[in-house]
Amino acid sequence: MHRRTVLKATALSAAVGGSVGMNPGVGDNRCDCPAPQPEREPPAVYDDYETITVPDDHDTIQAAVDAAEARTLVLVKPGIYTEAVQVDTPRVTIRGLNRNTVILDGEFERTIGIVGLEDEVVVENMTARNYREHGFFWTGMEGYRGSYLTAYNNRMYGIYASGAVYGRFDNCYASGSDDAGFYIGHAVPCHAIMSDCVAEYNGLGFSGTNSGGRFTIKDCVFRYNKAGILPNTMASVEEPPQHKMRIENNEVYANNNTESPSRDYAFMAFGTGIMVAGGDENEILNNEVYDHVNFGITISLMRHRGWWLPRGNEIRNNEVRESKRADLALTMPNGGGNEFANNDHSSARPWGLSRGIPGAGLGDPWVTTVYLNQMAQVETDNYPEGDWRNAPHPDRKQSMPDVDAPPGEAVSR
Amino acid sequence: MIDQLQNTASRAGTRLREATDRILDRLRFDHQYSRGSWATVVVMTFLVSYYGAWVLADLGFRWTAFVALLGLNGYVFTRYPSSRAILARACYHGAVFTLLIPFVIWVVYLQSPSGLLRPFSLILTPGDVIFFFAFALVAGLLAGIGRVIGRKQTKA
């Protein structure tokens, strides 16, 4: 995404006062759908399917996938598989028999553990580590799911979906990625759920550029990253601005990790639990957010080929505490209509933000100043970051409860 | 003996009355202030104090700082005889608070909330130097404006 270029453009434009308009292109790509999910039935299972076992039937996962037709379950026995798998057959499920001992290893040479390129590719119950880009990746499809996956020490993203709709990540773990542990982006309407996942020791716990519309992140834990959850707007990818994501019932804490791997982009949000960067109409509800050196929840402007001013975001019923600067924060300038209400907190920038004080909706330039300080460190290439190859290894994670279950569709529509 | 005590008490009472009168004069702005100067003191005291409290809010005592600064700024500003002199002084105070902004931002990092945060990796970087000089420049401009206003006052 050429983020260094983006940042330089940002700093330069800020320095000269900016020459482009506010929220360019807004209105062109708006999703009419709401942020939350509709009630859905469980996804349908396949009545008849084939099973291919690795390494009994094929030595490698790639060979098994190449041999698979639609509605095939690829069962992988415990072992370390030093390969990069590309799935270009639809309706294939790849399932490890044990999450902790079925391991794809990139050995710091290969780029992606598994990449799904066709509809309804499901990956379950395994680990991917040491890839130069991503652990698990889905792109350009309709229907994807990652369940009971562990991704650690993969350089860019641990578990990643881009330009893909109707998806789900559940019971997954991601650590040691310098951009984000989890990423779901470039999709409107997104029709995606991320639930019961843990992200730690990453640049960002979650990042999602220009994603939204029936998109929910819930019941997850984000800790020990540079920053926790960061939906954001960029003009370089389709469908700006980011809008209509629901973030609810998550535990977000201690995202102040100077030792975690990081890209410049991630460091700019350092010390923040949840930040909406230039996004609109997001719903941040019932989260527990604590122990952040900057701000607990921030609604922030974003500069990328124009100023993206956040507007119409709803921040409600969150418990936010132990933030060193302020529990709740709103940058000045912003696009207006950002509603903070019924949040249990002790401090805010501006003062009175969640207490209905007139004028508080204008925001506080102090919040912008703090992030400008971090931007200055990024611009001079001098900010703390760890090595993604040496990030802490996770302990054993809970495996999928029923590895004998029949495969099925990724998610129901 | 009784006379001596009465004299001492009388002198003390006189001094106390004089001091009280001086303070009341100051509080009533009776000493030399026009209505315009009085308004300048009130407005500048409020603005500079609010600005100072805004700068110091990250340290956790926004309103305590505001009240303390109201007293401090008000006391200092009332020592100056005219609106121009008060404005000049307000600019100097504003410059000091502007210069404090980077330090307040950095001090918060030193209040480490977890074992994973190494505060000194976040401060004193080359970017921080640029950041500091940006604020020093703004503070210098503010002080310069104060100086120009003050000089005009002197010439007048």
Coordinates of C-alpha atoms in Angstrom, one line a residue:
Chain A
M1 CA 0.0 0.0 0.0
H2 CA 3.0 2.2 -0.1
R3 CA 2.4 3.4 3.3
R4 CA 5.6 5.3 3.6
T5 CA 4.6 7.3 0.6
V6 CA 1.2 7.8 2.2
L7 CA 2.8 9.1 5.4
K8 CA 5.2 11.4 3.6
A9 CA 2.3 12.8 1.6
T10 CA 0.4 13.2 4.9
A11 CA 3.1 15.0 6.7
L12 CA 3.9 17.3 3.7
S13 CA 0.3 18.1 3.1
A14 CA -0.1 18.8 6.8
A15 CA 2.9 21.1 6.7
V16 CA 1.7 23.1 3.8
G17 CA -1.8 23.3 5.0
G18 CA -3.3 20.7 2.6
S19 CA -4.4 21.3 -0.9
V20 CA -7.1 18.7 -1.2
G21 CA -10.7 18.6 0.0
M22 CA -12.4 16.9 3.0
N23 CA -13.6 13.4 2.5
P24 CA -13.1 13.2 -1.2
G25 CA -15.4 10.8 -2.9
V26 CA -17.8 10.4 0.0
G27 CA -21.2 9.4 -1.2
D28 CA -20.0 7.4 -4.2
N29 CA -19.6 4.1 -2.4
R30 CA -21.9 4.2 0.5
C31 CA -23.4 0.9 1.6
D32 CA -27.1 1.1 2.4
C33 CA -26.9 -1.9 4.7
P34 CA -26.5 -1.5 8.5
A35 CA -23.3 -2.4 10.5
P36 CA -24.6 -5.3 12.5
Q37 CA -25.4 -8.8 11.3
P38 CA -28.8 -10.2 10.5
E39 CA -29.9 -13.4 12.2
R40 CA -28.4 -16.3 10.2
E41 CA -28.8 -20.1 10.2
P42 CA -25.7 -22.2 10.7
P43 CA -23.9 -22.8 7.3
A44 CA -25.1 -25.7 5.3
V45 CA -23.0 -28.9 5.4
Y46 CA -22.3 -30.9 2.3
D47 CA -24.4 -34.0 2.0
D48 CA -21.8 -35.8 0.0
Y49 CA -18.1 -35.0 -0.2
E50 CA -14.8 -36.6 -0.8
T51 CA -12.0 -36.9 1.7
I52 CA -8.3 -36.7 0.9
T53 CA -5.8 -37.4 3.6
V54 CA -2.3 -35.9 3.8
P55 CA 0.2 -37.5 3.8
D56 CA -1.6 -40.8 3.3
D57 CA -3.1 -40.0 -0.2
H58 CA -0.7 -37.2 -1.1
D59 CA 2.6 -36.1 0.4
T60 CA 1.9 -32.4 0.5
I61 CA -1.1 -30.3 1.2
Q62 CA -0.7 -28.6 -2.2
A63 CA -0.8 -31.9 -4.0
A64 CA -4.0 -32.8 -2.2
V65 CA -5.6 -29.5 -3.0
D66 CA -4.6 -29.8 -6.6
A67 CA -6.3 -33.2 -6.7
A68 CA -9.4 -32.0 -5.0
E69 CA -12.7 -31.2 -6.7
A70 CA -15.4 -29.1 -5.3
R71 CA -16.9 -30.4 -2.0
T72 CA -13.7 -32.0 -0.9
L73 CA -12.3 -32.3 2.7
V74 CA -8.5 -32.3 2.8
L75 CA -7.6 -33.8 6.2
V76 CA -4.1 -33.1 7.3
K77 CA -2.3 -35.3 9.8
P78 CA 0.2 -33.9 12.3
G79 CA 3.5 -32.8 10.9
I80 CA 5.5 -29.8 9.8
Y81 CA 4.7 -28.9 6.2
T82 CA 7.3 -26.7 4.6
E83 CA 5.2 -25.4 1.7
A84 CA 3.0 -22.6 0.4
V85 CA -0.4 -23.7 -0.6
Q86 CA -2.6 -22.1 -3.2
V87 CA -6.3 -23.1 -3.4
D88 CA -7.9 -22.4 -6.7
T89 CA -10.8 -24.9 -6.5
P90 CA -14.0 -23.8 -4.9
R91 CA -15.7 -25.4 -2.0
V92 CA -12.6 -27.0 -0.5
T93 CA -12.1 -27.5 3.2
I94 CA -8.6 -28.0 4.5
R95 CA -8.6 -29.3 8.1
G96 CA -5.8 -30.2 10.4
L97 CA -6.3 -33.1 12.8
N98 CA -4.6 -31.2 15.5
R99 CA -4.3 -27.4 15.7
N100 CA -1.0 -27.4 17.5
T101 CA 0.8 -30.1 15.6
V102 CA -0.3 -29.6 12.1
I103 CA 2.1 -26.8 11.2
L104 CA 2.8 -25.0 7.9
D105 CA 6.3 -23.5 8.2
G106 CA 7.5 -20.8 5.8
E107 CA 11.0 -21.0 7.2
F108 CA 11.2 -17.2 6.6
E109 CA 11.5 -18.0 2.9
R110 CA 8.0 -18.7 1.5
T111 CA 5.4 -15.9 1.3
I112 CA 2.0 -17.2 2.3
G113 CA 1.0 -20.4 4.2
I114 CA -2.4 -20.9 2.5
V115 CA -4.1 -18.6 0.0
G116 CA -7.7 -19.2 -1.0
L117 CA -8.7 -17.8 -4.4
E118 CA -12.1 -19.4 -5.0
D119 CA -15.5 -19.3 -3.3
E120 CA -16.2 -21.2 -0.1
V121 CA -12.6 -22.1 0.8
V122 CA -12.5 -23.1 4.5
V123 CA -9.3 -23.7 6.5
E124 CA -9.5 -25.2 10.0
N125 CA -7.5 -26.4 12.9
M126 CA -3.9 -25.8 12.1
T127 CA -0.9 -23.4 12.5
A128 CA 1.0 -21.3 10.0
R129 CA 4.3 -19.7 11.0
N130 CA 7.4 -17.9 9.7
Y131 CA 6.0 -16.7 6.3
R132 CA 7.3 -13.6 4.8
E133 CA 3.9 -12.2 4.1
H134 CA 0.8 -13.9 5.6
G135 CA -0.2 -17.1 7.4
F136 CA -3.7 -17.5 6.0
F137 CA -5.1 -15.4 3.2
W138 CA -8.4 -15.2 1.3
T139 CA -8.9 -12.9 -1.6
G140 CA -11.4 -12.0 -4.3
M141 CA -14.1 -14.6 -3.4
E142 CA -17.5 -15.0 -1.9
G143 CA -17.6 -17.3 1.1
Y144 CA -14.5 -17.9 3.3
R145 CA -13.9 -19.1 6.8
G146 CA -10.9 -19.6 9.1
S147 CA -11.6 -21.5 12.3
Y148 CA -9.3 -22.7 15.1
L149 CA -6.2 -21.3 13.3
T150 CA -3.0 -20.2 14.8
A151 CA -0.7 -17.8 12.9
Y152 CA 2.5 -16.5 14.4
N153 CA 5.6 -14.7 13.3
N154 CA 4.3 -14.1 9.8
R155 CA 5.6 -10.8 8.7
M156 CA 2.7 -8.8 7.4
Y157 CA -0.7 -10.3 8.4
G158 CA -1.4 -13.4 10.4
I159 CA -5.0 -14.1 9.2
Y160 CA -6.1 -12.0 6.3
A161 CA -9.0 -11.4 3.9
S162 CA -9.0 -8.8 1.2
G163 CA -11.7 -8.1 -1.4
A164 CA -13.6 -11.1 -0.1
V165 CA -17.2 -11.1 1.2
Y166 CA -19.3 -13.4 3.3
G167 CA -16.6 -14.6 5.7
R168 CA -15.8 -15.6 9.2
F169 CA -12.8 -15.9 11.4
D170 CA -13.5 -17.6 14.7
N171 CA -11.5 -19.1 17.5
C172 CA -8.3 -18.0 15.8
Y173 CA -5.0 -16.6 17.2
A174 CA -2.5 -14.3 15.6
S175 CA 0.7 -12.9 16.9
G176 CA 4.0 -11.5 15.7
S177 CA 2.9 -9.7 12.5
D178 CA 4.2 -6.2 11.9
D179 CA 1.1 -4.9 10.2
A180 CA -1.8 -6.7 11.9
G181 CA -2.7 -10.0 13.4
F182 CA -6.0 -9.9 11.6
Y183 CA -7.1 -8.0 8.6
I184 CA -10.4 -7.8 6.8
G185 CA -10.5 -5.1 4.2
H186 CA -11.5 -3.8 0.8
A187 CA -15.0 -5.2 1.0
V188 CA -18.3 -3.3 1.1
P189 CA -20.7 -4.7 2.1
C190 CA -18.5 -7.0 3.9
H191 CA -20.8 -9.6 5.4
A192 CA -18.1 -10.8 7.8
I193 CA -17.8 -11.8 11.4
M194 CA -14.7 -12.1 13.5
S195 CA -15.4 -13.7 16.9
D196 CA -13.6 -15.4 19.8
C197 CA -10.2 -14.6 18.4
V198 CA -7.0 -13.4 20.2
A199 CA -4.4 -11.0 18.7
E200 CA -1.3 -10.1 20.6
Y201 CA 2.3 -9.0 20.0
N202 CA 1.5 -7.5 16.6
G203 CA 1.7 -4.0 15.1
L204 CA -2.1 -3.8 15.2
G205 CA -4.4 -6.4 16.6
F206 CA -6.9 -5.8 13.8
S207 CA -6.7 -3.6 10.8
G208 CA -9.4 -3.1 8.2
T209 CA -9.1 -0.6 5.3
N210 CA -12.3 0.5 3.7
S211 CA -14.3 -2.5 5.1
G212 CA -17.8 -2.4 6.5
G213 CA -21.4 -3.1 6.1
R214 CA -22.6 -6.1 8.0
F215 CA -19.2 -6.5 9.6
T216 CA -18.9 -7.4 13.2
I217 CA -15.9 -8.0 15.5
K218 CA -17.1 -9.4 18.7
D219 CA -16.0 -11.4 21.8
C220 CA -12.3 -11.1 20.9
V221 CA -9.2 -10.2 22.9
F222 CA -6.7 -7.6 21.7
R223 CA -3.6 -7.1 23.9
Y224 CA 0.1 -6.3 23.8
N225 CA 0.0 -4.9 20.3
K226 CA 1.1 -1.5 19.3
A227 CA -2.6 -0.6 19.0
G228 CA -5.7 -2.8 19.3
I229 CA -8.4 -2.4 16.7
L230 CA -8.0 0.0 13.8
P231 CA -10.6 0.3 11.1
N232 CA -9.3 2.9 8.7
T233 CA -9.8 4.8 5.4
M234 CA -7.4 4.9 2.5
A235 CA -8.0 6.4 -0.9
S236 CA -5.6 4.0 -2.6
V237 CA -8.0 1.0 -2.3
E238 CA -11.6 0.7 -3.4
E239 CA -14.7 1.9 -1.6
P240 CA -13.5 4.7 0.7
P241 CA -14.3 5.7 3.3
Q242 CA -14.3 2.9 5.7
H243 CA -17.8 2.7 7.2
K244 CA -20.4 0.7 9.1
M245 CA -18.4 -1.8 11.2
R246 CA -19.7 -3.0 14.6
I247 CA -17.1 -3.6 17.3
E248 CA -18.7 -5.1 20.3
N249 CA -18.0 -7.1 23.5
N250 CA -14.3 -7.2 23.0
E251 CA -11.6 -7.0 25.7
V252 CA -8.9 -4.6 24.6
Y253 CA -6.0 -3.9 26.9
A254 CA -2.3 -3.0 27.2
N255 CA -1.8 -2.2 23.6
N256 CA 1.4 -0.3 24.4
N257 CA 4.0 -2.8 23.4
T258 CA 7.1 -1.1 22.3
E259 CA 8.7 -4.5 21.6
S260 CA 6.2 -5.9 19.2
P261 CA 6.9 -5.9 15.5
S262 CA 5.5 -2.8 13.7
R263 CA 5.2 -0.9 10.5
D264 CA 5.1 2.8 10.4
Y265 CA 1.4 2.8 9.9
A266 CA 0.8 0.7 13.1
F267 CA 3.1 2.9 15.2
M268 CA 1.1 6.0 14.4
A269 CA -1.8 4.6 16.5
F270 CA 0.5 3.4 19.3
G271 CA -0.9 3.2 22.8
T272 CA -4.6 3.2 21.7
G273 CA -7.2 0.5 22.3
I274 CA -9.7 1.2 19.6
M275 CA -9.2 3.8 16.9
V276 CA -11.5 4.7 14.0
A277 CA -9.2 6.4 11.5
G278 CA -11.3 8.4 9.1
G279 CA -14.2 6.0 9.2
D280 CA -17.9 6.8 9.3
E281 CA -21.0 5.3 11.0
N282 CA -19.2 2.6 13.0
E283 CA -20.7 1.2 16.2
I284 CA -18.4 0.6 19.1
L285 CA -20.5 -1.0 21.8
N286 CA -20.0 -2.8 25.1
N287 CA -16.2 -3.2 24.9
E288 CA -13.9 -3.3 27.9
V289 CA -10.9 -1.2 27.1
Y290 CA -8.1 -0.5 29.6
D291 CA -4.5 0.2 30.3
H292 CA -3.4 2.3 27.4
V293 CA -0.7 5.0 27.5
N294 CA -2.5 7.3 25.1
F295 CA -6.2 6.8 24.6
G296 CA -8.7 4.1 25.2
I297 CA -11.1 4.8 22.3
T298 CA -10.2 7.4 19.7
I299 CA -12.2 8.7 16.8
S300 CA -9.6 10.2 14.6
L301 CA -9.2 12.0 11.3
M302 CA -7.1 10.2 8.6
R303 CA -5.0 11.8 5.9
H304 CA -4.7 10.0 2.7
R305 CA -5.1 11.8 -0.6
G306 CA -7.4 14.2 1.2
W307 CA -8.6 14.6 4.8
W308 CA -10.9 11.8 5.8
L309 CA -12.9 13.2 8.7
P310 CA -14.7 10.6 10.8
R311 CA -18.4 11.2 11.2
G312 CA -21.5 9.6 12.5
N313 CA -19.7 7.0 14.7
E314 CA -21.5 5.7 17.8
I315 CA -19.5 4.9 20.9
R316 CA -21.8 3.6 23.5
N317 CA -21.9 1.5 26.7
N318 CA -18.1 0.8 26.8
E319 CA -16.1 0.5 30.0
V320 CA -12.9 2.4 29.4
R321 CA -10.4 2.9 32.2
E322 CA -6.7 3.3 33.1
S323 CA -5.8 5.4 30.0
K324 CA -2.9 7.7 30.7
R325 CA -4.1 10.6 28.6
A326 CA -7.8 10.1 28.2
D327 CA -10.3 7.2 28.1
L328 CA -12.2 8.7 25.2
A329 CA -10.9 10.9 22.5
L330 CA -12.1 12.8 19.5
T331 CA -9.7 14.6 17.2
M332 CA -10.2 18.1 16.0
P333 CA -11.1 18.4 13.2
N334 CA -13.7 15.7 12.6
G335 CA -16.7 15.3 10.4
G336 CA -19.3 15.7 13.2
G337 CA -22.1 13.6 14.4
N338 CA -19.9 11.3 16.5
E339 CA -21.9 10.2 19.5
F340 CA -20.3 9.2 22.7
A341 CA -22.9 8.1 25.3
N342 CA -23.3 6.0 28.4
N343 CA -19.6 5.1 28.5
D344 CA -18.1 4.2 31.9
H345 CA -15.0 6.3 31.9
S346 CA -13.0 8.8 34.0
S347 CA -11.4 11.1 31.4
A348 CA -12.0 12.4 27.9
R349 CA -10.5 14.7 25.3
P350 CA -12.2 17.0 24.9
W351 CA -13.6 17.3 28.4
G352 CA -17.3 16.3 28.6
L353 CA -17.2 14.2 25.5
S354 CA -19.5 11.5 26.7
R355 CA -21.5 13.7 29.0
G356 CA -23.4 15.8 26.6
I357 CA -21.3 19.0 27.1
P358 CA -22.1 21.4 24.3
G359 CA -19.2 21.9 21.9
A360 CA -17.5 18.6 22.9
G361 CA -18.3 17.2 19.5
L362 CA -15.9 19.6 17.9
G363 CA -13.1 17.4 19.2
D364 CA -9.7 18.3 20.7
P365 CA -6.6 19.3 18.8
W366 CA -4.5 17.8 21.6
V367 CA -5.5 14.3 20.4
T368 CA -4.3 15.2 16.9
T369 CA -1.1 16.6 18.4
V370 CA -0.3 13.4 20.2
Y371 CA -0.6 11.4 17.0
L372 CA 1.4 14.0 15.1
N373 CA 4.2 13.4 17.6
Q374 CA 4.1 9.7 16.7
M375 CA 4.0 10.6 13.0
A376 CA 7.1 12.7 13.5
Q377 CA 8.9 9.6 14.9
V378 CA 7.6 7.5 11.9
E379 CA 8.8 10.2 9.4
T380 CA 12.3 10.1 10.8
D381 CA 12.2 6.3 10.8
N382 CA 12.9 6.2 14.5
Y383 CA 10.3 4.4 16.4
P384 CA 10.4 1.2 18.6
E385 CA 9.8 -2.1 16.9
G386 CA 10.6 -5.7 17.5
D387 CA 11.6 -8.3 14.9
W388 CA 8.7 -10.3 13.6
R389 CA 10.9 -13.4 13.5
N390 CA 11.6 -13.3 17.2
A391 CA 8.2 -12.5 18.6
P392 CA 7.1 -14.7 21.4
H393 CA 5.7 -18.1 20.4
P394 CA 2.2 -18.9 21.6
D395 CA 1.4 -21.7 24.0
R396 CA -0.9 -24.5 22.9
K397 CA -4.3 -23.5 21.7
Q398 CA -7.6 -25.3 21.9
S399 CA -8.2 -27.5 18.9
M400 CA -11.4 -27.8 17.0
P401 CA -13.8 -29.9 19.0
D402 CA -15.0 -32.2 16.3
V403 CA -12.5 -32.9 13.6
D404 CA -14.8 -35.6 12.2
A405 CA -17.6 -33.2 11.3
P406 CA -18.6 -33.0 7.7
P407 CA -17.4 -30.0 5.7
G408 CA -19.7 -27.3 4.5
E409 CA -20.2 -23.8 3.3
A410 CA -18.1 -21.1 4.9
V411 CA -21.0 -19.0 6.2
S412 CA -24.7 -18.8 5.6
R413 CA -26.0 -16.0 3.5
Chain B
M1 CA 3.7 47.9 80.2
I2 CA 0.1 48.1 79.3
D3 CA 0.8 51.2 77.2
Q4 CA 3.5 49.4 75.3
L5 CA 1.2 46.5 74.6
Q6 CA -1.5 48.9 73.4
N7 CA 0.9 50.7 71.1
T8 CA 2.1 47.4 69.6
A9 CA -1.4 46.3 69.0
S10 CA -2.3 49.6 67.5
R11 CA 0.7 49.5 65.1
A12 CA -0.2 45.9 64.1
G13 CA -3.8 46.8 63.5
T14 CA -2.7 49.8 61.3
R15 CA -0.5 47.5 59.2
L16 CA -3.2 44.9 58.9
R17 CA -5.7 47.6 57.7
E18 CA -3.2 49.0 55.2
A19 CA -2.4 45.5 53.8
T20 CA -6.1 44.7 53.6
D21 CA -6.8 47.9 51.9
R22 CA -4.1 47.2 49.3
I23 CA -5.5 43.8 48.6
L24 CA -9.1 45.2 48.3
D25 CA -7.8 47.9 46.0
R26 CA -6.2 45.2 43.9
L27 CA -9.4 43.1 43.9
R28 CA -11.5 46.1 43.0
F29 CA -9.0 47.2 40.4
D30 CA -9.2 50.6 42.0
H31 CA -5.5 51.3 41.8
Q32 CA -5.2 52.4 38.2
Y33 CA -7.4 50.4 35.9
S34 CA -9.8 51.6 33.3
R35 CA -12.7 49.5 32.5
G36 CA -10.9 48.2 29.3
S37 CA -7.8 47.1 31.3
W38 CA -10.1 45.4 33.8
A39 CA -11.8 43.5 31.0
T40 CA -8.4 42.6 29.5
V41 CA -7.3 41.1 32.8
V42 CA -10.4 39.0 33.1
V43 CA -10.4 37.7 29.5
M44 CA -6.7 37.0 29.4
T45 CA -6.7 35.4 32.8
F46 CA -9.4 33.0 31.7
L47 CA -8.0 32.3 28.3
V48 CA -4.4 31.7 29.4
S49 CA -5.5 29.6 32.4
Y50 CA -7.8 27.5 30.2
Y51 CA -5.0 27.0 27.7
G52 CA -2.6 26.0 30.5
A53 CA -5.0 23.6 32.0
W54 CA -5.6 22.1 28.6
V55 CA -1.9 21.6 28.2
L56 CA -1.5 20.0 31.6
A57 CA -4.6 17.9 31.5
D58 CA -2.7 14.7 30.5
L59 CA -1.0 14.9 33.8
G60 CA -4.3 14.4 35.5
F61 CA -5.0 17.7 37.2
R62 CA -6.8 19.7 34.6
W63 CA -9.3 21.6 36.9
T64 CA -6.9 21.9 39.8
A65 CA -4.4 23.5 37.4
F66 CA -7.2 25.7 36.0
V67 CA -8.1 27.1 39.4
A68 CA -4.4 27.6 40.4
L69 CA -3.6 29.3 37.1
L70 CA -6.6 31.6 37.4
G71 CA -5.1 32.9 40.7
L72 CA -1.6 33.0 39.4
N73 CA -2.3 34.6 36.1
G74 CA -4.8 37.1 37.6
Y75 CA -2.3 38.1 40.2
V76 CA 0.5 38.6 37.7
F77 CA -1.6 40.4 35.1
T78 CA -2.9 42.9 37.7
R79 CA 0.6 44.0 38.2
Y80 CA 0.7 45.5 34.8
P81 CA -0.8 49.0 34.3
S82 CA -2.5 48.8 30.8
S83 CA -4.3 46.5 28.4
R84 CA -1.2 46.4 26.1
A85 CA 1.1 45.4 28.9
I86 CA -1.4 42.7 30.1
L87 CA -1.7 41.4 26.5
A88 CA 2.1 41.2 26.2
R89 CA 2.3 39.3 29.5
A90 CA -0.5 37.0 28.4
C91 CA 1.5 36.2 25.2
Y92 CA 4.6 35.3 27.3
H93 CA 2.5 33.0 29.4
G94 CA 1.0 31.4 26.4
A95 CA 4.4 30.9 24.9
V96 CA 5.6 29.1 28.0
F97 CA 2.6 26.7 27.9
T98 CA 3.2 26.1 24.2
L99 CA 6.8 25.2 24.9
L100 CA 5.5 22.8 27.5
I101 CA 3.3 20.8 25.1
P102 CA 6.0 18.4 23.9
F103 CA 7.3 17.8 27.4
V104 CA 3.8 17.0 28.7
I105 CA 3.3 14.5 25.8
W106 CA 6.6 12.8 26.7
V107 CA 6.2 12.8 30.4
V108 CA 3.1 10.6 30.1
Y109 CA 5.2 7.9 28.4
L110 CA 7.3 7.8 31.5
Q111 CA 4.3 6.8 33.6
S112 CA 4.6 3.3 32.2
P113 CA 1.4 1.3 32.5
S114 CA 2.8 -2.1 31.6
G115 CA 6.0 -4.1 31.5
L116 CA 5.9 -4.1 27.7
L117 CA 6.4 -0.4 27.4
R118 CA 9.9 0.9 27.3
P119 CA 9.3 4.7 27.8
F120 CA 12.8 5.8 26.7
S121 CA 12.3 4.2 23.3
L122 CA 9.4 6.7 22.7
I123 CA 11.1 9.9 23.6
L124 CA 14.2 11.8 22.6
T125 CA 14.2 10.5 19.1
P126 CA 15.1 12.7 16.0
G127 CA 11.3 13.0 15.3
D128 CA 10.9 14.4 18.8
V129 CA 13.5 17.0 18.2
I130 CA 11.6 18.2 15.1
F131 CA 8.4 18.1 17.1
F132 CA 10.0 20.1 19.9
F133 CA 11.4 22.7 17.5
A134 CA 8.0 23.1 15.8
F135 CA 6.5 24.0 19.1
A136 CA 9.5 26.2 20.0
L137 CA 8.8 28.1 16.8
V138 CA 5.2 28.7 17.7
A139 CA 6.2 29.6 21.2
G140 CA 8.8 32.0 19.8
L141 CA 6.2 33.6 17.6
L142 CA 3.9 34.1 20.5
A143 CA 6.6 35.6 22.6
G144 CA 7.6 37.8 19.7
I145 CA 4.1 39.1 19.4
G146 CA 4.2 39.8 23.1
R147 CA 7.4 41.7 22.8
V148 CA 6.1 43.8 19.9
I149 CA 3.0 44.7 21.9
G150 CA 5.1 45.4 25.0
R151 CA 7.5 47.7 23.0
K152 CA 4.6 49.7 21.6
Q153 CA 3.4 50.2 25.1
T154 CA 6.8 51.4 26.2
K155 CA 7.0 53.9 23.3
A156 CA 3.5 55.1 24.0

